Coordinates of C-alpha atoms and ligand atoms in Angstrom, one line a residue:
Chain A
X144 CA -103.5 114.5 90.2
X145 CA -101.9 117.5 91.0
X146 CA -98.5 116.0 89.9
X147 CA -100.1 116.1 86.5
X148 CA -101.6 119.2 86.3
X149 CA -99.1 121.5 87.9
X150 CA -100.4 124.8 89.2
X151 CA -99.2 126.8 86.2
X152 CA -101.8 125.1 83.9
X153 CA -104.8 126.3 86.1
X154 CA -104.2 129.6 84.2
X155 CA -106.1 127.9 81.2
X156 CA -109.3 129.5 80.4
X157 CA -111.6 128.1 83.2
X158 CA -114.3 125.7 82.0
X159 CA -117.1 126.9 84.1
X160 CA -117.3 130.6 85.5
X161 CA -119.8 132.2 87.7
X162 CA -119.7 135.9 87.9
X163 CA -121.6 137.8 90.8
X164 CA -124.2 135.3 91.0
X165 CA -127.1 135.8 93.2
X166 CA -129.5 133.1 93.5
X167 CA -132.9 132.8 95.4
X168 CA -135.4 130.7 96.0
X169 CA -138.5 133.0 96.8
X170 CA -137.4 134.8 100.1
X171 CA -134.5 132.8 100.7
X172 CA -131.0 134.0 99.3
X173 CA -128.8 131.2 98.8
X174 CA -125.8 132.9 97.1
X175 CA -125.3 136.8 97.0
X176 CA -122.7 138.1 94.4
X177 CA -120.7 134.9 94.3
X178 CA -117.9 134.3 91.8
X179 CA -116.0 131.3 91.1
X180 CA -113.8 129.7 88.2
X181 CA -113.6 125.9 87.7
X182 CA -110.5 124.9 86.2
X183 CA -110.7 122.5 83.1
X184 CA -109.2 118.9 83.6
X185 CA -109.2 119.0 87.5
X186 CA -111.3 117.8 90.2
X187 CA -112.9 121.0 92.1
X188 CA -114.6 119.7 95.2
X189 CA -117.5 121.6 96.6
X190 CA -118.1 121.2 100.4
X191 CA -119.8 122.6 102.9
X192 CA -122.7 121.9 105.6
X193 CA -125.9 120.8 104.4
X194 CA -128.2 123.6 103.2
X195 CA -125.0 125.5 102.2
X196 CA -126.1 125.5 98.6
X197 CA -123.8 123.0 97.1
X198 CA -126.7 121.4 95.2
X199 CA -127.9 124.7 93.9
X200 CA -124.4 125.8 92.7
X201 CA -124.2 122.5 90.6
X202 CA -127.4 123.2 89.2
X203 CA -126.3 126.7 88.3
X204 CA -123.7 125.1 86.2
X205 CA -126.0 123.3 83.8
X206 CA -128.8 125.9 84.0
X207 CA -131.3 123.9 86.1
X208 CA -131.1 126.9 88.3
X209 CA -131.4 130.4 87.1
X210 CA -129.5 133.2 88.8
X211 CA -131.5 136.1 89.6
X212 CA -128.6 138.1 88.7
X213 CA -125.1 137.7 87.5
X214 CA -123.5 135.5 84.6
X215 CA -122.7 131.8 84.4
X216 CA -120.3 130.9 81.3
X217 CA -119.9 127.3 80.6
X218 CA -117.1 126.6 78.0
X219 CA -117.1 130.3 77.3
X220 CA -120.8 130.3 76.4
X221 CA -123.3 132.4 78.7
X222 CA -126.0 130.1 79.7
X223 CA -128.5 132.6 79.7
X224 CA -128.3 132.5 75.7
X225 CA -127.4 128.7 75.4
X226 CA -129.4 125.9 74.4
X227 CA -129.7 124.0 77.6
X228 CA -130.8 121.0 76.2
X229 CA -128.0 120.4 74.3
X230 CA -125.6 121.9 76.4
X231 CA -126.8 119.4 79.4
X232 CA -126.3 116.3 76.7
X233 CA -122.8 117.5 76.7
X234 CA -122.3 117.6 80.7
X235 CA -122.5 114.4 82.7
X236 CA -124.7 115.1 85.9
X237 CA -124.9 112.5 88.8
X238 CA -127.8 114.0 90.8
X239 CA -127.8 113.3 94.8
X240 CA -130.8 111.0 94.9
X241 CA -129.6 109.0 91.7
X242 CA -133.1 109.1 90.1
X243 CA -132.5 106.3 87.8
X244 CA -135.2 105.5 85.5
X245 CA -137.4 102.5 87.2
X246 CA -138.9 101.4 84.3
X247 CA -135.6 101.1 82.2
X248 CA -133.1 98.5 82.6
X249 CA -129.5 99.1 83.6
X250 CA -128.8 98.9 80.2
X251 CA -131.5 101.6 78.8
X252 CA -130.4 103.4 81.9
X253 CA -126.9 104.1 81.0
X254 CA -127.7 104.2 77.0
X255 CA -130.0 107.2 77.7
X256 CA -128.0 110.0 76.7
X257 CA -126.0 108.3 73.9
X258 CA -129.6 107.3 72.6
X259 CA -130.5 111.1 72.7
X260 CA -127.5 111.7 70.7
X261 CA -128.4 109.1 68.1
X262 CA -125.4 107.1 68.3
X263 CA -125.4 103.8 66.5
X264 CA -126.8 101.1 68.5
X265 CA -123.5 98.9 68.2
X266 CA -121.5 101.9 69.5
X267 CA -123.9 102.2 72.5
X268 CA -123.7 98.5 73.3
X269 CA -119.7 98.8 73.3
X270 CA -120.1 101.9 75.5
X271 CA -122.4 100.4 78.0
X272 CA -120.3 97.3 78.4
X273 CA -117.2 99.1 78.8
X274 CA -118.8 101.1 81.3
X275 CA -120.0 98.3 83.3
X276 CA -116.6 96.9 83.5
X277 CA -115.4 100.3 85.0
X278 CA -118.3 100.5 87.5
X279 CA -117.7 96.8 88.5
X280 CA -120.9 95.7 87.9
X281 CA -121.3 92.0 86.6
X282 CA -122.7 92.0 82.7
X283 CA -125.2 89.7 83.8
X284 CA -127.1 92.7 85.6
X285 CA -128.0 94.6 82.3
X286 CA -131.3 93.6 82.1
X287 CA -132.2 94.1 85.6
X288 CA -134.3 97.1 86.8
X289 CA -133.0 99.6 89.4
X290 CA -135.2 98.3 92.1
X291 CA -133.3 95.0 91.8
X292 CA -130.1 96.5 92.7
X293 CA -128.3 97.4 95.9
X294 CA -128.3 101.2 96.7
X295 CA -124.6 101.3 96.2
X296 CA -125.1 99.4 92.4
X297 CA -127.8 101.9 91.6
X298 CA -125.5 104.9 92.7
X299 CA -122.8 103.6 90.3
X300 CA -125.3 103.0 87.5
X301 CA -126.2 106.7 87.9
X302 CA -122.5 107.4 87.6
X303 CA -122.2 105.1 84.5
X304 CA -125.1 107.0 83.1
X305 CA -123.4 110.3 83.4
X306 CA -120.3 109.2 81.8
X307 CA -122.2 107.4 79.0
X308 CA -121.8 110.0 76.1
X309 CA -118.0 110.9 77.4
X310 CA -118.6 114.6 78.2
X311 CA -115.5 116.7 79.0
X312 CA -117.8 118.2 82.0
X313 CA -118.9 116.2 85.0
X314 CA -121.0 117.4 87.8
X315 CA -121.2 114.8 90.6
X316 CA -123.4 115.4 93.5
X317 CA -122.4 113.1 96.5
X318 CA -121.9 110.2 94.1
X319 CA -120.7 107.8 96.6
X320 CA -122.9 109.0 99.3
X321 CA -124.5 106.0 100.2
X322 CA -121.8 103.6 100.1
X323 CA -120.2 101.6 102.7
X324 CA -116.7 102.9 103.8
X325 CA -114.9 100.0 101.7
X326 CA -116.9 100.3 98.5
X327 CA -116.5 104.0 98.9
X328 CA -112.7 103.9 99.1
X329 CA -112.5 101.5 96.5
X330 CA -115.0 103.7 93.9
X331 CA -112.8 106.8 95.1
X332 CA -109.7 105.2 93.9
X333 CA -111.2 103.8 90.8
X334 CA -112.2 107.6 90.3
X335 CA -108.6 108.8 90.6
X336 CA -107.4 106.1 88.5
X337 CA -109.9 107.3 85.8
X338 CA -109.2 110.7 86.3
X339 CA -105.7 110.6 86.1
X340 CA -106.2 109.1 82.5
X341 CA -109.0 111.4 81.3
X342 CA -108.5 114.4 82.8
X343 CA -112.2 115.5 82.7
X344 CA -113.5 118.7 84.4
X345 CA -115.2 117.4 87.5
X346 CA -117.3 119.1 89.9
X347 CA -117.6 116.8 92.9
X348 CA -120.0 117.6 95.8
X349 CA -119.5 116.0 99.0
X350 CA -119.7 116.6 102.7
X351 CA -116.9 114.5 103.6
X352 CA -113.5 116.0 104.2
X353 CA -111.9 113.3 103.8
X354 CA -113.2 112.6 100.4
X355 CA -112.6 116.2 99.6
X356 CA -108.8 116.1 100.7
X357 CA -108.6 112.7 98.6
X358 CA -110.1 113.7 95.4
X359 CA -109.9 117.3 95.2
X360 CA -107.2 119.4 93.1
X361 CA -108.9 122.1 94.4
X362 CA -111.7 122.4 97.0
X363 CA -114.3 125.2 97.7
X364 CA -115.7 125.2 101.1
X365 CA -119.2 126.9 101.5
X366 CA -121.1 128.1 104.2
X367 CA -124.2 130.1 104.4
X368 CA -124.1 131.3 100.6
X369 CA -120.6 132.3 100.8
X370 CA -117.1 130.7 99.6
X371 CA -115.0 130.6 102.9
X372 CA -112.1 129.4 101.5
X373 CA -110.9 128.0 98.0
X374 CA -107.5 126.5 97.1
X375 CA -105.4 123.6 97.1
X376 CA -106.1 120.7 99.6
X377 CA -102.6 121.4 101.2
X378 CA -104.0 125.0 102.1
X379 CA -107.0 123.7 103.9
X380 CA -104.8 121.5 105.9
X381 CA -101.7 124.0 106.6
X382 CA -103.5 127.6 106.2
X383 CA -107.3 127.2 107.4
X384 CA -108.5 130.8 106.5
X385 CA -110.6 130.9 110.0
X386 CA -111.9 128.9 112.6
X387 CA -114.6 127.5 110.6
X388 CA -112.4 126.0 108.3
X389 CA -110.0 124.6 110.9
X390 CA -113.0 122.9 112.8
X391 CA -114.4 121.5 109.4
X392 CA -111.0 120.1 108.4
X393 CA -110.2 118.7 111.6
X394 CA -107.3 118.5 113.5
X395 CA -105.7 114.9 112.7
X396 CA -106.2 114.7 109.0
X397 CA -102.7 115.8 107.5
X398 CA -100.7 112.5 107.4
X399 CA -103.8 110.6 106.2
X400 CA -104.8 112.9 103.6
X401 CA -102.1 114.0 101.7
X402 CA -101.0 111.6 99.0
X403 CA -97.1 111.3 97.9
X404 CA -98.1 112.2 94.4
X405 CA -99.0 115.4 95.4
X406 CA -95.5 116.0 96.8
X407 CA -93.7 114.2 94.2
X408 CA -93.2 117.1 91.9
X409 CA -91.0 118.6 94.7
X410 CA -89.3 115.7 95.5
X411 CA -86.0 114.6 94.1
X412 CA -86.4 112.3 91.2
X413 CA -84.4 109.2 90.7
X414 CA -82.9 108.1 87.6
X415 CA -83.0 104.3 87.1
X416 CA -80.6 102.3 84.9
X417 CA -79.8 98.8 83.7
X418 CA -76.3 98.8 84.8
X419 CA -73.9 101.3 86.6
X420 CA -71.9 103.3 84.6
X421 CA -68.2 102.8 83.7
X422 CA -65.8 103.5 86.2
X423 CA -64.6 106.6 84.4
X424 CA -68.0 108.1 83.8
X425 CA -68.6 107.6 87.7
X426 CA -65.7 109.5 88.5
X427 CA -66.6 112.6 86.6
X428 CA -67.2 115.6 88.5
X429 CA -69.5 117.2 86.1
X430 CA -72.3 114.5 86.4
X431 CA -75.5 116.3 88.0
X432 CA -76.0 115.2 91.7
X433 CA -79.0 113.2 92.4
X434 CA -79.9 109.7 92.7
X435 CA -79.6 106.7 90.8
X436 CA -81.0 103.0 90.9
X437 CA -79.0 100.5 89.3
X438 CA -77.8 96.9 90.2
X439 CA -74.0 96.4 91.2
X440 CA -73.5 93.5 89.2
X441 CA -75.6 92.9 85.9
X442 CA -78.7 90.8 86.7
X443 CA -78.0 91.5 90.4
X444 CA -80.6 93.2 92.5
X445 CA -81.1 96.9 92.3
X446 CA -79.2 99.5 94.5
X447 CA -79.7 103.0 95.3
X448 CA -76.8 105.3 94.7
X449 CA -76.0 108.9 95.5
X450 CA -74.3 111.2 92.8
X451 CA -72.4 113.6 94.6
X452 CA -69.0 115.6 94.3
X453 CA -67.3 112.6 95.5
X454 CA -68.9 110.6 92.6
X455 CA -71.3 107.6 93.1
X456 CA -71.9 106.7 96.7
X457 CA -73.7 103.5 97.4
X458 CA -76.6 104.1 99.9
X459 CA -79.0 101.2 99.9
X460 CA -79.7 98.0 98.7
X461 CA -83.5 97.0 97.9
X462 CA -85.0 100.3 99.3
X463 CA -88.7 100.4 100.2
X464 CA -90.9 101.6 97.2
X465 CA -94.0 103.0 97.8
X466 CA -96.9 104.1 95.2
X467 CA -97.3 107.7 94.7
X468 CA -101.3 106.9 95.5
X469 CA -100.0 106.0 99.3
X470 CA -100.2 108.3 101.8
X471 CA -97.9 110.6 103.9
X472 CA -98.7 108.6 106.8
X473 CA -97.4 105.3 105.3
X474 CA -94.2 107.1 103.8
X475 CA -93.6 108.4 107.4
X476 CA -94.2 105.0 109.1
X477 CA -91.5 103.5 106.9
X478 CA -88.9 106.4 107.4
X479 CA -89.4 106.5 111.3
X480 CA -89.1 102.7 111.3
X481 CA -85.8 102.8 110.0
X482 CA -83.9 105.7 110.9
X483 CA -81.7 107.4 108.2
X484 CA -83.4 105.1 105.4
X485 CA -84.4 106.5 101.8
X486 CA -87.7 105.6 100.3
X487 CA -88.7 105.3 96.8
X488 CA -91.8 106.6 95.4
X489 CA -93.1 105.1 92.0
X490 CA -95.7 106.8 89.9
X491 CA -97.5 103.7 88.0
X492 CA -98.9 105.3 85.1
X493 CA -95.8 107.5 84.5
X494 CA -92.8 105.0 86.0
X495 CA -91.2 108.1 87.2
X496 CA -89.5 107.5 90.8
X497 CA -88.7 109.9 93.5
X498 CA -86.6 109.4 96.3
X499 CA -87.5 110.8 99.8
X500 CA -85.8 111.2 103.3
X501 CA -87.9 112.6 106.3
X502 CA -86.0 116.2 105.4
X503 CA -87.1 115.6 101.7
X504 CA -90.9 115.4 102.5
X505 CA -91.0 118.2 104.9
X506 CA -89.3 120.6 102.4
X507 CA -91.5 119.4 99.7
X508 CA -94.4 120.4 101.7
X509 CA -93.3 123.6 102.6
X510 CA -92.0 124.4 99.0
X511 CA -95.6 123.3 97.6
X512 CA -97.1 125.3 99.8
X513 CA -95.0 128.2 98.8
X514 CA -95.6 127.5 95.1
X515 CA -99.4 127.1 95.2
X516 CA -101.4 130.2 94.9
X517 CA -101.8 132.2 98.2
X518 CA -104.9 131.4 100.0
X519 CA -107.8 133.2 98.1
X520 CA -109.4 135.9 100.3
X521 CA -112.8 134.7 101.5
X522 CA -115.7 136.2 99.7
Chain B
X54 CA -187.1 83.2 81.3
X55 CA -188.5 81.5 78.2
X56 CA -190.1 84.6 77.4
X57 CA -186.8 86.6 77.7
X58 CA -185.2 84.3 75.5
X59 CA -188.0 84.2 73.0
X60 CA -187.8 87.9 73.1
X61 CA -184.1 87.9 72.7
X62 CA -184.2 85.5 69.5
X63 CA -187.0 87.7 68.1
X64 CA -185.3 91.1 68.6
X65 CA -181.6 90.1 68.2
X66 CA -181.3 92.7 65.5
X67 CA -182.3 95.5 67.7
X68 CA -180.6 94.2 70.8
X69 CA -177.5 94.3 68.7
X70 CA -177.9 97.8 67.6
X71 CA -178.9 99.3 71.0
X72 CA -175.8 97.5 72.5
X73 CA -173.4 98.8 70.0
X74 CA -175.0 102.4 70.6
X75 CA -174.6 101.8 74.3
X76 CA -171.2 101.1 74.0
X77 CA -170.9 103.6 71.4
X78 CA -172.0 106.3 74.1
X79 CA -169.6 104.8 76.6
X80 CA -166.4 104.8 74.6
X81 CA -167.0 108.2 73.1
X82 CA -167.8 109.8 76.2
X83 CA -164.6 108.0 78.0
X84 CA -162.5 109.1 74.9
X85 CA -163.7 112.8 75.2
X86 CA -163.2 113.0 79.0
X87 CA -159.9 111.7 78.7
X88 CA -158.8 114.0 75.8
X89 CA -159.7 116.7 78.4
X90 CA -158.4 115.3 82.0
X91 CA -155.1 114.1 80.9
X92 CA -153.8 117.0 79.1
X93 CA -155.4 119.1 82.1
X94 CA -153.6 116.6 84.6
X95 CA -150.5 117.2 82.7
X96 CA -150.8 120.9 83.0
X97 CA -151.8 121.0 86.4
X98 CA -148.7 119.2 87.4
X99 CA -146.3 121.6 85.7
X100 CA -144.6 123.9 88.6
X101 CA -146.4 126.9 87.0
X102 CA -149.9 125.8 87.3
X103 CA -149.3 123.2 90.2
X104 CA -151.0 125.4 92.8
X105 CA -154.2 125.6 91.0
X106 CA -154.7 121.6 90.9
X107 CA -156.3 121.4 94.2
X108 CA -159.1 124.0 93.0
X109 CA -159.9 122.3 89.6
X110 CA -160.1 119.0 91.7
X111 CA -162.4 120.1 93.9
X112 CA -164.7 121.4 90.9
X113 CA -164.5 118.0 89.3
X114 CA -165.5 116.2 92.3
X115 CA -168.5 118.5 92.7
X116 CA -169.7 117.4 88.9
X117 CA -169.2 113.8 90.3
X118 CA -171.3 114.4 93.6
X119 CA -174.5 115.3 91.4
X120 CA -176.2 112.2 90.8
X121 CA -176.2 110.7 87.3
X122 CA -179.7 111.4 86.3
X123 CA -179.7 115.0 87.5
X124 CA -176.6 115.4 85.6
X125 CA -178.3 114.3 82.5
X126 CA -181.0 116.6 83.2
X127 CA -178.8 119.5 83.6
X128 CA -177.1 118.5 80.1
X129 CA -180.6 118.3 78.5
X130 CA -181.4 121.7 79.7
X131 CA -178.0 123.1 78.5
X132 CA -178.9 121.6 75.2
X133 CA -182.5 122.5 75.0
X134 CA -181.2 126.3 75.6
X135 CA -178.8 125.8 72.8
X136 CA -181.3 124.4 70.5
X137 CA -182.2 120.4 71.0
X138 CA -182.6 118.9 74.5
X139 CA -183.2 115.3 73.6
X140 CA -181.0 112.6 72.3
X141 CA -177.5 111.7 71.9
X142 CA -175.5 114.9 72.3
X143 CA -176.8 116.0 75.7
X144 CA -176.5 112.2 76.7
X145 CA -172.8 112.5 75.6
X146 CA -172.2 116.0 77.3
X147 CA -173.5 114.5 80.8
X148 CA -171.3 111.3 80.3
X149 CA -168.0 113.3 79.5
X150 CA -168.6 115.3 82.6
X151 CA -169.3 112.3 84.8
X152 CA -166.3 110.3 83.4
X153 CA -164.0 113.4 84.2
X154 CA -163.3 112.9 87.9
X155 CA -161.9 109.3 87.8
X156 CA -159.7 110.0 84.8
X157 CA -158.7 113.4 86.0
X158 CA -158.1 112.6 89.7
X159 CA -156.1 109.1 88.8
X160 CA -153.9 111.1 86.1
X161 CA -153.0 113.7 88.7
X162 CA -151.9 111.4 91.4
X163 CA -150.3 109.1 88.8
X164 CA -148.1 112.0 87.6
X165 CA -147.7 113.1 91.0
X166 CA -146.4 109.8 91.9
X167 CA -143.5 110.0 89.7
X168 CA -140.3 110.7 91.7
X169 CA -139.1 114.1 91.7
X170 CA -135.7 112.7 91.5
X171 CA -136.4 110.8 88.3
X172 CA -137.8 113.7 86.5
X173 CA -134.7 115.9 87.9
X174 CA -132.4 113.3 86.7
X175 CA -134.2 113.2 83.4
X176 CA -133.9 117.0 83.1
X177 CA -130.1 117.3 84.0
X178 CA -129.3 114.7 81.3
X179 CA -130.6 116.6 78.9
X180 CA -134.3 115.2 78.1
X181 CA -136.9 118.1 76.8
X182 CA -140.1 118.7 78.5
X183 CA -141.9 116.6 75.9
X184 CA -139.3 113.7 76.1
X185 CA -139.6 113.6 79.9
X186 CA -143.6 113.6 79.3
X187 CA -143.4 110.5 76.7
X188 CA -140.3 108.8 78.4
X189 CA -140.7 109.1 82.2
X190 CA -144.0 110.6 83.2
X191 CA -146.3 108.6 80.9
X192 CA -144.9 105.1 81.3
X193 CA -144.5 105.6 85.0
X194 CA -148.2 106.8 85.7
X195 CA -149.7 104.1 83.1
X196 CA -151.0 102.2 86.0
X197 CA -153.0 105.1 87.5
X198 CA -154.3 106.4 84.1
X199 CA -155.5 102.9 83.1
X200 CA -157.3 102.3 86.6
X201 CA -159.0 105.8 86.2
X202 CA -160.2 104.6 82.5
X203 CA -161.5 101.2 84.3
X204 CA -163.4 103.1 86.6
X205 CA -164.6 105.6 83.9
X206 CA -165.9 103.0 81.7
X207 CA -167.5 100.7 84.1
X208 CA -169.5 104.0 85.9
X209 CA -170.7 105.1 82.6
X210 CA -171.8 101.9 81.2
X211 CA -174.6 102.4 84.2
X212 CA -175.0 105.9 83.8
X213 CA -175.3 105.5 80.0
X214 CA -178.6 103.6 80.5
X215 CA -180.0 106.7 82.3
X216 CA -179.5 108.4 79.2
X217 CA -182.4 106.8 77.6
X218 CA -184.6 109.4 79.7
X219 CA -183.7 112.0 77.3
X220 CA -184.0 110.0 74.3
X221 CA -180.8 108.7 73.6
X222 CA -180.9 105.3 72.0
X223 CA -179.2 102.8 74.2
X224 CA -180.0 99.5 76.4
X225 CA -181.5 102.1 78.8
X226 CA -184.1 102.5 76.1
X227 CA -185.3 98.9 76.7
X228 CA -185.5 99.4 80.7
X229 CA -187.3 102.6 80.5
X230 CA -189.9 101.0 78.1
X231 CA -190.1 98.0 80.1
X232 CA -191.0 100.2 83.7
X233 CA -193.4 102.3 81.7
X234 CA -195.3 99.3 80.2
X235 CA -194.8 97.1 83.2
X236 CA -193.2 94.6 80.7
X237 CA -190.6 92.6 83.0
X238 CA -189.3 90.8 79.6
X239 CA -188.1 93.9 78.1
X240 CA -186.9 95.6 81.6
X241 CA -184.7 92.3 81.8
X242 CA -183.8 92.5 78.3
X243 CA -182.1 95.8 78.9
X244 CA -180.9 95.3 82.3
X245 CA -179.2 91.9 81.9
X246 CA -177.2 92.9 79.0
X247 CA -176.2 96.4 80.7
X248 CA -174.8 94.4 83.6
X249 CA -173.0 91.9 81.6
X250 CA -171.4 94.8 79.8
X251 CA -170.2 96.3 82.6
X252 CA -168.8 93.2 84.2
X253 CA -167.3 92.0 80.9
X254 CA -165.3 95.3 80.5
X255 CA -164.2 95.1 84.1
X256 CA -162.8 91.7 83.5
X257 CA -161.1 93.0 80.3
X258 CA -159.4 96.0 82.1
X259 CA -158.4 93.3 84.9
X260 CA -156.8 91.2 82.5
X261 CA -155.0 94.3 80.7
X262 CA -153.6 95.5 83.7
X263 CA -152.4 91.9 84.6
X264 CA -150.8 91.9 81.2
X265 CA -149.2 95.2 81.0
X266 CA -147.8 95.8 84.5
X267 CA -147.4 92.1 85.8
X268 CA -144.6 92.6 88.6
X269 CA -142.8 96.2 88.2
X270 CA -145.6 97.9 89.0
X271 CA -147.3 96.1 91.4
X272 CA -144.2 96.2 93.4
X273 CA -144.2 99.9 93.9
Ligands
ATP84 N1 -136.3 124.2 95.1 C1 -136.1 124.9 95.9 N2 -137.0 125.6 96.3 C2 -136.8 126.5 97.6 N3 -135.8 126.3 98.3 C3 -134.8 125.5 98.0 C4 -134.8 124.5 96.9 N4 -133.7 124.0 96.7 C5 -133.0 124.3 97.9 N5 -133.5 125.2 98.5 C6 -133.0 125.9 99.9 O1 -131.8 126.2 99.3 C7 -130.6 126.3 100.4 C8 -129.7 125.3 99.6 O2 -129.9 124.3 99.4 P1 -129.1 123.2 98.7 O3 -129.8 121.9 98.2 O4 -128.2 123.9 97.4 O5 -128.1 122.7 99.8 P2 -127.0 121.6 99.7 O6 -125.7 122.3 100.2 O7 -127.0 120.8 98.5 O8 -127.5 120.9 101.1 P3 -127.3 119.2 101.3 O9 -125.8 118.9 101.8 O10 -128.0 118.7 102.3 O11 -127.4 118.2 100.0 C9 -131.5 125.2 101.4 O12 -132.1 126.0 102.5 C10 -132.5 124.5 100.8 O13 -133.6 124.4 101.7
MG85 MG1 -127.3 118.8 98.2

């Protein structure tokens, strides 16, 4: 997703702001003077050990938890003076324990917020049915009660319920927690695909670093009521702020966690053409250097060409094409198995192509790291 | 038996009147008790008041421990102090006090059993306090409330008969007269309908519970 929301746009006014928030439960001080901004249209992942205050932080963002001091602003509005009921109906919330209404059917559960907002029944029905497809629950389960669903299905209905009224802000507290690894991965992929289209402001809580690295545009690591490090997933992998971060991230995540789409902005793009340019154009020195994918003869298979000072050079026929959602690990596996080869990376939604060699990937990684904001000082 | 049948056919008007008065005493007292007990239970399950629930339950428990007849005596004394210690109002007061416990403790348990996750998700999605009560807490504690109602009603059919002791007209009137005059026919003419009423109401509630909460609630 970082490819679609380059670092510059994160200077937009934050969707949610916490200013010097102190929060206590009786004698227990969960947060002391913390400040945090949540960028709009991005996925911010809150991660940290159990009891570090992730759920509390989420609760602060919709007024379920009131700070002892400091301010919380949502869409610029101070929660101390906001109509919290109306606000919550415009924020999707998936609570950690799911909390479906046991006496409501799947349909009624998902329809809850639209009904509160007095949508017409026909519109609600359309919406619920659309969401059901999204969360991969068969339509014949619409009239089932939550206790007739599996734990994973319940969790997915909980997500659909939060999405029902199409809120622009989504707070999700370990929404995929109770799922087996395969379903979990599938839902993560669905979530990413969806987010790539919808660009919601998502605050996503997890205690699983792999999930955080996979889903987060930005990760906020909490420990003992403090923000230990906040930044792009790359920074967590490549520039951990201290030993706690290092141990939390683990050593071997680099290759599997980085997705090609995150590197794509820094990789040379490939021009795709139906046919090669005519001879005279080919020879023109002024043509900008770069990659071209075009068939040698009309209707023959595509070939990768490199444009340089000497004109077009034929590089490789039928180069391997990976999806932008694939990992750095899979890219390296291909490149290392055929030394000297060039890999093409295709971004499905935009149909953009990029080319990469081992050196390109290395360069993109270090350039990305330089351009991303420097790691935020621990507070 | 023949004597009883004869008495009943001769006095069917009186018997019907006393039965209705009896039923009225029960219905009225349970209704009033519910009107006190349920809102009280709601208040005492809010976070702000929660810590007093135990104390209130103890007080109500004590009320229940007092024998029915003694409670009726106290109610009569209280009303005598206010003016008139005999009749319908003192009886009603005692019966209301007697019905409080099953209603209150069941309401407390029922509302307390609503999973906190359900309440929290309702709050998180933007239900107002009163919507949470009507859409979540009430429907989920219905089975417990109904069970409390059942206990209170059946209890009070029996206790109401004692109210005749302080001059409230009901089926108990026949029983007390029967005892006082050594007239077994009269005694049975009061006792049998009382027992029958209790049984029928019990049955009615059993059917109601079965109908209203066939599978879903039983499973929990
Ligand atoms: N309602 C409450 N009353 C009192 N203490 C609370 C309450 N909610 C949370 N706490 C305490 O505040 C701290 C932070 O809790 P929180 O639920 O935010 O942690 P978390 O990071 O979400 O943990 P987990 O990963 O286990 O869900 C914990 O020590 C917890 O015991
Ligand atoms: Mg939590």
